[in-house]
mmCIF file of C-alpha atoms and ligand atoms in Angstrom:
data_model
loop_
_atom_site.group_PDB
_atom_site.id
_atom_site.type_symbol
_atom_site.label_atom_id
_atom_site.label_comp_id
_atom_site.label_asym_id
_atom_site.label_seq_id
_atom_site.Cartn_x
_atom_site.Cartn_y
_atom_site.Cartn_z
ATOM 1 C CA MET A 160 0.000 0.000 0.000
ATOM 2 C CA LYS A 161 1.356 3.418 -0.983
ATOM 3 C CA ARG A 162 1.043 6.334 1.362
ATOM 4 C CA LEU A 163 -0.148 9.862 0.560
ATOM 5 C CA SER A 164 0.847 12.685 2.904
ATOM 6 C CA VAL A 165 -1.228 15.842 2.950
ATOM 7 C CA ILE A 166 0.653 18.801 4.443
ATOM 8 C CA VAL A 167 -1.457 21.674 5.700
ATOM 9 C CA PRO A 168 0.301 24.795 7.039
ATOM 10 C CA CYS A 169 -2.013 26.566 9.487
ATOM 11 C CA TYR A 170 -1.700 29.944 11.090
ATOM 12 C CA ASN A 171 -4.779 30.989 13.049
ATOM 13 C CA GLU A 172 -7.078 28.713 11.078
ATOM 14 C CA GLU A 173 -9.332 27.396 13.870
ATOM 15 C CA GLU A 174 -12.408 27.862 11.674
ATOM 16 C CA ASN A 175 -10.934 25.980 8.752
ATOM 17 C CA VAL A 176 -9.209 22.969 10.311
ATOM 18 C CA ARG A 177 -12.335 20.816 10.473
ATOM 19 C CA ASP A 178 -13.832 22.059 7.211
ATOM 20 C CA PHE A 179 -10.615 21.138 5.490
ATOM 21 C CA TYR A 180 -10.666 17.653 6.970
ATOM 22 C CA ASP A 181 -14.285 17.107 5.935
ATOM 23 C CA GLU A 182 -13.643 18.336 2.435
ATOM 24 C CA LEU A 183 -10.554 16.148 2.051
ATOM 25 C CA CYS A 184 -12.431 13.082 3.271
ATOM 26 C CA ARG A 185 -14.885 13.445 0.419
ATOM 27 C CA ASN A 186 -12.156 11.801 -1.622
ATOM 28 C CA GLU A 187 -12.247 8.740 0.628
ATOM 29 C CA ASP A 188 -13.570 6.487 -2.155
ATOM 30 C CA PHE A 189 -10.774 7.603 -4.411
ATOM 31 C CA PHE A 190 -8.126 6.855 -1.766
ATOM 32 C CA ARG A 191 -9.614 3.407 -1.227
ATOM 33 C CA GLU A 192 -9.822 2.658 -4.917
ATOM 34 C CA LYS A 193 -6.166 3.610 -5.443
ATOM 35 C CA GLN A 194 -5.110 1.859 -2.235
ATOM 36 C CA LEU A 195 -3.596 5.022 -0.832
ATOM 37 C CA GLY A 196 -2.971 5.179 2.899
ATOM 38 C CA LEU A 197 -3.607 8.715 4.092
ATOM 39 C CA GLU A 198 -1.595 10.867 6.480
ATOM 40 C CA ILE A 199 -2.872 14.375 7.205
ATOM 41 C CA LEU A 200 -0.163 16.543 8.664
ATOM 42 C CA TYR A 201 -1.322 19.844 10.108
ATOM 43 C CA VAL A 202 1.650 22.133 10.718
ATOM 44 C CA ASP A 203 0.615 24.761 13.231
ATOM 45 C CA ASP A 204 2.754 27.812 12.617
ATOM 46 C CA GLY A 205 2.496 29.290 16.113
ATOM 47 C CA SER A 206 -1.222 30.056 15.965
ATOM 48 C CA ARG A 207 -2.667 32.182 18.761
ATOM 49 C CA ASP A 208 -6.178 30.807 18.433
ATOM 50 C CA GLN A 209 -7.671 27.342 18.933
ATOM 51 C CA THR A 210 -6.028 25.759 15.888
ATOM 52 C CA VAL A 211 -3.978 23.322 17.975
ATOM 53 C CA SER A 212 -6.886 22.078 20.049
ATOM 54 C CA GLU A 213 -9.024 21.726 16.918
ATOM 55 C CA VAL A 214 -6.370 19.509 15.370
ATOM 56 C CA LYS A 215 -6.066 17.505 18.593
ATOM 57 C CA LYS A 216 -9.800 16.861 18.503
ATOM 58 C CA LEU A 217 -9.459 15.576 14.959
ATOM 59 C CA HIS A 218 -6.530 13.381 15.969
ATOM 60 C CA ALA A 219 -8.593 11.809 18.742
ATOM 61 C CA GLN A 220 -11.216 11.005 16.136
ATOM 62 C CA ASP A 221 -8.972 9.868 13.309
ATOM 63 C CA GLY A 222 -5.463 8.515 13.921
ATOM 64 C CA ARG A 223 -4.365 9.529 10.443
ATOM 65 C CA VAL A 224 -4.324 13.165 11.565
ATOM 66 C CA ARG A 225 -0.948 14.381 12.806
ATOM 67 C CA LEU A 226 0.089 17.665 14.349
ATOM 68 C CA ILE A 227 3.368 19.522 14.437
ATOM 69 C CA SER A 228 3.206 22.701 16.431
ATOM 70 C CA PHE A 229 5.871 25.429 16.287
ATOM 71 C CA SER A 230 7.174 27.429 19.207
ATOM 72 C CA ARG A 231 6.167 30.658 17.429
ATOM 73 C CA ASN A 232 5.200 31.922 13.991
ATOM 74 C CA PHE A 233 7.988 31.030 11.572
ATOM 75 C CA GLY A 234 6.124 31.679 8.321
ATOM 76 C CA LYS A 235 4.503 29.450 5.760
ATOM 77 C CA GLU A 236 7.787 28.531 4.102
ATOM 78 C CA ALA A 237 9.090 27.096 7.366
ATOM 79 C CA ALA A 238 5.822 25.214 7.888
ATOM 80 C CA ILE A 239 6.111 23.660 4.448
ATOM 81 C CA TYR A 240 9.705 22.652 5.129
ATOM 82 C CA ALA A 241 8.787 21.053 8.456
ATOM 83 C CA GLY A 242 5.908 19.183 6.838
ATOM 84 C CA LEU A 243 8.119 17.843 4.076
ATOM 85 C CA GLN A 244 10.736 16.773 6.607
ATOM 86 C CA LYS A 245 8.327 14.968 8.903
ATOM 87 C CA CYS A 246 5.999 13.335 6.395
ATOM 88 C CA ARG A 247 6.491 9.698 5.450
ATOM 89 C CA GLY A 248 4.385 9.485 2.279
ATOM 90 C CA ASP A 249 5.437 8.057 -1.066
ATOM 91 C CA PHE A 250 3.466 10.955 -2.509
ATOM 92 C CA VAL A 251 3.132 14.314 -0.856
ATOM 93 C CA VAL A 252 0.667 17.108 -1.459
ATOM 94 C CA LEU A 253 0.798 20.655 -0.060
ATOM 95 C CA MET A 254 -2.504 22.401 0.615
ATOM 96 C CA ASP A 255 -3.701 25.589 2.280
ATOM 97 C CA ALA A 256 -6.050 25.200 5.207
ATOM 98 C CA ASP A 257 -8.483 27.809 3.882
ATOM 99 C CA LEU A 258 -9.737 25.527 1.077
ATOM 100 C CA GLN A 259 -8.389 27.793 -1.628
ATOM 101 C CA ASP A 260 -6.726 24.636 -2.919
ATOM 102 C CA PRO A 261 -9.722 22.431 -3.718
ATOM 103 C CA PRO A 262 -9.134 18.808 -2.566
ATOM 104 C CA SER A 263 -11.519 17.726 -5.328
ATOM 105 C CA LEU A 264 -8.626 18.186 -7.772
ATOM 106 C CA LEU A 265 -6.654 15.386 -6.111
ATOM 107 C CA PRO A 266 -7.885 12.471 -8.274
ATOM 108 C CA GLU A 267 -6.982 14.344 -11.445
ATOM 109 C CA MET A 268 -3.579 15.294 -10.045
ATOM 110 C CA TYR A 269 -2.889 11.730 -9.029
ATOM 111 C CA SER A 270 -3.784 10.451 -12.497
ATOM 112 C CA TYR A 271 -0.891 12.486 -13.919
ATOM 113 C CA ILE A 272 1.509 11.016 -11.369
ATOM 114 C CA GLU A 273 0.352 7.594 -12.546
ATOM 115 C CA GLN A 274 1.136 8.664 -16.083
ATOM 116 C CA GLY A 275 4.718 9.212 -15.019
ATOM 117 C CA TYR A 276 4.956 12.886 -14.073
ATOM 118 C CA ASP A 277 7.119 13.627 -11.026
ATOM 119 C CA SER A 278 5.132 16.578 -9.857
ATOM 120 C CA VAL A 279 1.705 18.071 -10.554
ATOM 121 C CA ALA A 280 1.424 21.787 -9.875
ATOM 122 C CA THR A 281 -1.522 24.143 -10.038
ATOM 123 C CA ARG A 282 -1.903 27.722 -11.105
ATOM 124 C CA ARG A 283 -4.898 29.953 -10.938
ATOM 125 C CA VAL A 284 -5.773 31.620 -14.181
ATOM 126 C CA THR A 285 -7.926 34.328 -12.631
ATOM 127 C CA ARG A 286 -7.418 36.499 -9.608
ATOM 128 C CA LYS A 287 -11.091 36.988 -8.944
ATOM 129 C CA GLY A 288 -11.860 38.467 -5.547
ATOM 130 C CA GLU A 289 -8.439 40.014 -5.145
ATOM 131 C CA PRO A 290 -7.769 43.765 -4.939
ATOM 132 C CA VAL A 291 -6.924 45.163 -8.397
ATOM 133 C CA ILE A 292 -3.719 46.857 -7.286
ATOM 134 C CA ARG A 293 -2.485 43.658 -5.718
ATOM 135 C CA SER A 294 -3.086 41.687 -8.932
ATOM 136 C CA PHE A 295 -1.304 44.361 -10.927
ATOM 137 C CA PHE A 296 1.788 44.288 -8.747
ATOM 138 C CA ALA A 297 1.750 40.503 -8.646
ATOM 139 C CA ARG A 298 1.809 40.387 -12.471
ATOM 140 C CA MET A 299 4.630 42.937 -12.576
ATOM 141 C CA PHE A 300 6.587 40.885 -10.079
ATOM 142 C CA TYR A 301 6.353 37.694 -12.126
ATOM 143 C CA LYS A 302 7.338 39.528 -15.320
ATOM 144 C CA LEU A 303 10.369 41.099 -13.669
ATOM 145 C CA MET A 304 11.344 37.933 -11.887
ATOM 146 C CA ASN A 305 11.314 35.838 -15.032
ATOM 147 C CA ARG A 306 13.409 38.393 -16.834
ATOM 148 C CA ILE A 307 16.138 38.578 -14.205
ATOM 149 C CA SER A 308 16.206 35.013 -12.925
ATOM 150 C CA ARG A 309 17.044 31.820 -14.745
ATOM 151 C CA THR A 310 14.744 29.859 -12.461
ATOM 152 C CA GLU A 311 11.279 29.748 -13.964
ATOM 153 C CA ILE A 312 8.591 31.128 -11.701
ATOM 154 C CA VAL A 313 5.088 30.702 -13.077
ATOM 155 C CA ASP A 314 2.571 33.535 -12.762
ATOM 156 C CA GLY A 315 -0.339 32.555 -10.540
ATOM 157 C CA ALA A 316 1.369 29.379 -9.371
ATOM 158 C CA ARG A 317 0.062 28.177 -6.046
ATOM 159 C CA ASP A 318 1.861 26.056 -3.519
ATOM 160 C CA TYR A 319 -0.784 23.366 -4.137
ATOM 161 C CA ARG A 320 1.364 20.564 -5.498
ATOM 162 C CA LEU A 321 1.476 16.791 -5.585
ATOM 163 C CA MET A 322 4.984 15.363 -5.644
ATOM 164 C CA THR A 323 6.734 12.044 -5.603
ATOM 165 C CA ARG A 324 9.191 11.159 -2.856
ATOM 166 C CA GLN A 325 12.075 11.858 -5.230
ATOM 167 C CA VAL A 326 11.016 15.500 -5.667
ATOM 168 C CA VAL A 327 10.414 15.918 -1.931
ATOM 169 C CA ASP A 328 13.921 14.685 -1.186
ATOM 170 C CA ALA A 329 15.325 17.112 -3.754
ATOM 171 C CA ILE A 330 13.518 19.999 -2.063
ATOM 172 C CA LEU A 331 14.717 18.869 1.357
ATOM 173 C CA ALA A 332 18.281 18.844 0.057
ATOM 174 C CA MET A 333 17.974 22.620 -0.319
ATOM 175 C CA THR A 334 18.607 23.611 3.249
ATOM 176 C CA GLU A 335 18.760 27.370 2.774
ATOM 177 C CA TYR A 336 17.390 29.603 5.489
ATOM 178 C CA ASN A 337 15.673 32.105 3.193
ATOM 179 C CA ARG A 338 13.131 29.785 1.646
ATOM 180 C CA PHE A 339 11.272 31.155 -1.359
ATOM 181 C CA THR A 340 9.261 28.032 -2.104
ATOM 182 C CA LYS A 341 8.002 29.074 -5.536
ATOM 183 C CA GLY A 342 11.594 29.493 -6.636
ATOM 184 C CA ILE A 343 12.717 26.255 -5.018
ATOM 185 C CA PHE A 344 10.041 24.279 -6.912
ATOM 186 C CA GLY A 345 11.228 25.808 -10.174
ATOM 187 C CA TRP A 346 14.872 25.272 -9.334
ATOM 188 C CA VAL A 347 14.633 21.521 -8.679
ATOM 189 C CA GLY A 348 12.978 20.958 -12.051
ATOM 190 C CA TYR A 349 11.572 17.443 -12.788
ATOM 191 C CA GLU A 350 8.693 16.642 -15.114
ATOM 192 C CA THR A 351 5.925 18.928 -13.945
ATOM 193 C CA LYS A 352 2.342 18.922 -15.163
ATOM 194 C CA TRP A 353 0.487 22.226 -14.719
ATOM 195 C CA LEU A 354 -3.220 22.217 -13.966
ATOM 196 C CA GLU A 355 -5.202 25.414 -14.186
ATOM 197 C CA TYR A 356 -8.210 26.441 -12.213
ATOM 198 C CA GLU A 357 -10.284 29.502 -11.375
ATOM 199 C CA ASN A 358 -9.357 31.304 -8.213
ATOM 200 C CA VAL A 359 -11.340 30.105 -5.212
ATOM 201 C CA GLU A 360 -11.886 32.602 -2.420
ATOM 202 C CA ARG A 361 -10.816 31.811 1.118
ATOM 203 C CA ARG A 362 -13.560 29.936 2.996
ATOM 204 C CA LYS A 363 -13.351 31.600 6.411
ATOM 205 C CA GLY A 364 -11.072 33.975 8.261
ATOM 206 C CA GLU A 365 -8.699 36.552 6.837
ATOM 207 C CA THR A 366 -5.691 36.327 4.551
ATOM 208 C CA LYS A 367 -2.389 36.528 6.442
ATOM 209 C CA TRP A 368 -0.787 38.617 3.727
ATOM 210 C CA SER A 369 -0.909 42.384 3.783
ATOM 211 C CA PHE A 370 0.303 44.309 0.754
ATOM 212 C CA TRP A 371 3.456 45.305 2.592
ATOM 213 C CA LYS A 372 4.214 41.706 3.604
ATOM 214 C CA LEU A 373 3.772 40.602 -0.005
ATOM 215 C CA PHE A 374 6.074 43.374 -1.174
ATOM 216 C CA LEU A 375 8.848 42.313 1.217
ATOM 217 C CA TYR A 376 8.262 38.695 0.233
ATOM 218 C CA SER A 377 8.723 39.558 -3.445
ATOM 219 C CA LEU A 378 12.010 41.324 -2.677
ATOM 220 C CA GLU A 379 13.096 38.212 -0.841
ATOM 221 C CA GLY A 380 12.275 36.122 -3.890
ATOM 222 C CA ILE A 381 14.304 38.357 -6.160
ATOM 223 C CA ILE A 382 17.318 38.317 -3.868
ATOM 224 C CA ALA A 383 17.131 34.572 -3.347
ATOM 225 C CA PHE A 384 16.920 33.674 -7.029
ATOM 226 C CA SER A 385 18.711 36.407 -8.934
ATOM 227 C CA THR A 386 21.935 38.371 -8.686
ATOM 228 C CA VAL A 387 20.968 40.792 -11.442
ATOM 229 C CA PRO A 388 20.429 43.681 -8.980
ATOM 230 C CA LEU A 389 24.127 43.433 -8.110
ATOM 231 C CA THR A 390 24.959 43.869 -11.776
ATOM 232 C CA ILE A 391 22.839 47.022 -11.821
ATOM 233 C CA ALA A 392 25.293 48.560 -9.353
ATOM 234 C CA SER A 393 28.259 47.867 -11.619
ATOM 235 C CA VAL A 394 26.443 49.087 -14.714
ATOM 236 C CA ALA A 395 25.431 52.307 -12.954
ATOM 237 C CA GLY A 396 29.066 52.836 -11.958
ATOM 238 C CA VAL A 397 30.321 52.454 -15.531
ATOM 239 C CA PHE A 398 27.540 54.672 -16.851
ATOM 240 C CA PHE A 399 28.406 57.535 -14.516
ATOM 241 C CA CYS A 400 32.124 57.260 -15.300
ATOM 242 C CA VAL A 401 31.349 57.666 -18.998
ATOM 243 C CA VAL A 402 29.100 60.659 -18.345
ATOM 244 C CA ALA A 403 31.757 62.271 -16.144
ATOM 245 C CA PHE A 404 34.390 61.766 -18.833
ATOM 246 C CA VAL A 405 32.239 63.447 -21.487
ATOM 247 C CA ILE A 406 31.537 66.404 -19.189
ATOM 248 C CA ILE A 407 35.259 66.827 -18.452
ATOM 249 C CA ILE A 408 36.060 67.018 -22.145
ATOM 250 C CA VAL A 409 33.237 69.464 -22.834
ATOM 251 C CA THR A 410 34.371 71.709 -19.967
ATOM 252 C CA VAL A 411 38.035 71.718 -21.041
ATOM 253 C CA VAL A 412 37.201 72.420 -24.680
ATOM 254 C CA ARG A 413 34.817 75.188 -23.703
ATOM 255 C CA LYS A 414 37.459 76.807 -21.484
ATOM 256 C CA LEU A 415 40.105 76.678 -24.224
ATOM 257 C CA MET A 416 37.862 77.954 -27.006
ATOM 258 C CA PHE A 417 35.586 80.399 -25.230
ATOM 259 C CA GLY A 418 37.425 81.085 -21.957
ATOM 260 C CA ASP A 419 34.329 80.224 -19.956
ATOM 261 C CA PRO A 420 34.938 77.321 -17.504
ATOM 262 C CA THR A 421 31.449 76.828 -16.079
ATOM 263 C CA SER A 422 28.877 78.958 -14.410
ATOM 264 C CA GLY A 423 27.243 78.750 -11.023
ATOM 265 C CA TRP A 424 27.004 76.017 -8.473
ATOM 266 C CA PRO A 425 23.347 74.873 -8.855
ATOM 267 C CA SER A 426 24.373 72.441 -11.579
ATOM 268 C CA LEU A 427 27.124 71.133 -9.309
ATOM 269 C CA VAL A 428 24.725 70.585 -6.412
ATOM 270 C CA CYS A 429 22.316 68.694 -8.654
ATOM 271 C CA ILE A 430 25.064 66.418 -9.885
ATOM 272 C CA ILE A 431 26.355 65.688 -6.401
ATOM 273 C CA MET A 432 22.859 64.949 -5.103
ATOM 274 C CA MET A 433 22.047 62.622 -7.937
ATOM 275 C CA VAL A 434 25.293 60.711 -7.948
ATOM 276 C CA SER A 435 25.281 60.244 -4.190
ATOM 277 C CA GLY A 436 21.703 59.022 -4.473
ATOM 278 C CA VAL A 437 22.759 56.415 -6.990
ATOM 279 C CA GLN A 438 25.646 55.411 -4.745
ATOM 280 C CA LEU A 439 23.407 54.901 -1.746
ATOM 281 C CA PHE A 440 20.961 52.919 -3.865
ATOM 282 C CA CYS A 441 23.717 50.586 -5.037
ATOM 283 C CA LEU A 442 25.072 50.285 -1.522
ATOM 284 C CA GLY A 443 21.564 49.324 -0.438
ATOM 285 C CA ILE A 444 21.432 46.532 -3.015
ATOM 286 C CA VAL A 445 24.758 45.172 -1.821
ATOM 287 C CA GLY A 446 23.485 45.457 1.757
ATOM 288 C CA GLN A 447 20.424 43.340 0.936
ATOM 289 C CA TYR A 448 22.569 40.512 -0.327
ATOM 290 C CA LEU A 449 24.923 40.880 2.587
ATOM 291 C CA SER A 450 22.079 40.667 5.106
ATOM 292 C CA LYS A 451 20.755 37.506 3.481
ATOM 293 C CA THR A 452 24.247 36.031 3.507
ATOM 294 C CA TYR A 453 24.544 36.974 7.173
ATOM 295 C CA MET A 454 21.324 35.143 8.060
ATOM 296 C CA GLU A 455 22.422 32.186 5.962
ATOM 297 C CA VAL A 456 25.828 31.761 7.647
ATOM 298 C CA LYS A 457 24.297 31.824 11.102
ATOM 299 C CA ARG A 458 22.764 28.441 10.262
ATOM 300 C CA ARG A 459 19.871 28.934 12.589
ATOM 301 C CA PRO A 460 17.189 26.237 12.569
ATOM 302 C CA ILE A 461 14.374 26.973 10.122
ATOM 303 C CA TYR A 462 11.718 26.121 12.726
ATOM 304 C CA LEU A 463 11.406 24.925 16.320
ATOM 305 C CA VAL A 464 8.883 22.285 17.331
ATOM 306 C CA ARG A 465 6.924 22.729 20.536
ATOM 307 C CA GLU A 466 4.667 19.728 20.280
ATOM 308 C CA GLU A 467 4.260 16.792 17.976
ATOM 309 C CA ILE A 468 1.333 14.405 17.948
ATOM 310 C CA GLY A 469 0.733 11.246 15.957
ATOM 311 C CA GLY A 470 2.830 9.511 13.355
ATOM 312 C CA GLN A 471 5.021 7.484 15.734
ATOM 313 C CA GLU A 472 3.803 4.264 14.143
ATOM 314 C CA LEU A 473 5.200 5.489 10.846
ATOM 315 C CA GLU A 474 8.790 5.757 12.037
ATOM 316 C CA GLY A 475 11.389 3.360 10.797
HETATM 317 N N1 LIG B 767 0.176 30.400 6.784
HETATM 318 C C1 LIG B 767 1.159 29.918 7.651
HETATM 319 N N2 LIG B 767 1.990 30.797 8.274
HETATM 320 C C2 LIG B 767 1.923 32.151 8.057
HETATM 321 C C3 LIG B 767 0.952 32.625 7.153
HETATM 322 C C4 LIG B 767 0.095 31.725 6.539
HETATM 323 O O1 LIG B 767 1.252 28.709 7.867
HETATM 324 O O2 LIG B 767 2.711 32.885 8.652
HETATM 325 C C5 LIG B 767 -0.743 29.442 6.116
HETATM 326 C C6 LIG B 767 -2.214 29.779 6.294
HETATM 327 O O3 LIG B 767 -2.734 29.245 7.479
HETATM 328 C C7 LIG B 767 -2.842 29.136 5.069
HETATM 329 C C8 LIG B 767 -1.745 29.281 4.018
HETATM 330 O O4 LIG B 767 -0.529 29.504 4.728
HETATM 331 O O5 LIG B 767 -3.120 27.763 5.263
HETATM 332 C C9 LIG B 767 -2.014 30.421 3.050
HETATM 333 O O6 LIG B 767 -2.230 31.606 3.770
HETATM 334 P P1 LIG B 767 -3.293 32.692 3.303
HETATM 335 O O7 LIG B 767 -4.568 32.036 2.916
HETATM 336 O O8 LIG B 767 -3.367 33.720 4.366
HETATM 337 O O9 LIG B 767 -2.570 33.292 2.031
HETATM 338 P P2 LIG B 767 -3.262 33.663 0.622
HETATM 339 O O10 LIG B 767 -4.065 32.454 0.213
HETATM 340 O O11 LIG B 767 -4.097 34.846 0.885
HETATM 341 O O12 LIG B 767 -2.112 33.914 -0.282
HETATM 342 MG MG1 LIG B 768 -5.532 31.646 1.269
#
């Protein structure tokens, strides 16, 4: 019997934990037909509400439910990493707790794995129900990202993915601290089948992503998967040297031919302001990479577990 692990990162999802379980169990016939043993791994990312006790209730009811609870909020990327590390399935699927990743797609996804794909990913083709500005910036981000990074990052890709053990192990081999999962999926490669579906709105509760959080997250993605911004600094340096050289020649020639060196200091002030602005900007870019490197070399753990329930019988 093959085993399927479902990994569900949860942060303050008390209202959704049970709904998710019920919805997933609608596929029970499919699991039986394919002889798939199920393991449902809720990763509680330091929730402050009743998420943990909700999961414990489910565990008491159904031994296939497991819980890993973090000591604080480490972010979804850390929750995904923990889930992948702790799960024992031959196939692994990542799903949001808010039912934005419909479990009803599972049979179709699994059929592609049977056909020999290593990984089945999903992307939403619409962004219905999302603020217009957010969609706009999201599109811009993907365009920019794909231009400056060699790793392919698909617009609208969700973290909803079914993978074989081989792919999971590849992802686990990437032990970096700054985990930009969308980039990591693209980086490992493998035969990936893309399924498309219409955006589904969150069932209950609020999204955990503010615009500002998303903005910082996108910067993180760029820094983690591209070094093009560093090149910008060098290019800007060369550009300003060339401009300076031309101005020197113009000034000398003008002095020799017309006896007029240059007039006034406003132009000088403007030049100094602009060039120092560019310098600070480039220094900032270098600083971003340096700070990421700093966090990376500290080799801090990606997450800390406070409590773990279920799954002991799977060890070994
Ligand atoms: N999540 C998490 N840790 C966080 C933020 C979110 O584990 O710090 C989980 C959350 O519980 C949900 C999933 O990640 O299951 C997606 O979060 P959300 O629905 O808020 O994001 P959106 O769908 O709006 O992008
Ligand atoms: Mg959501």
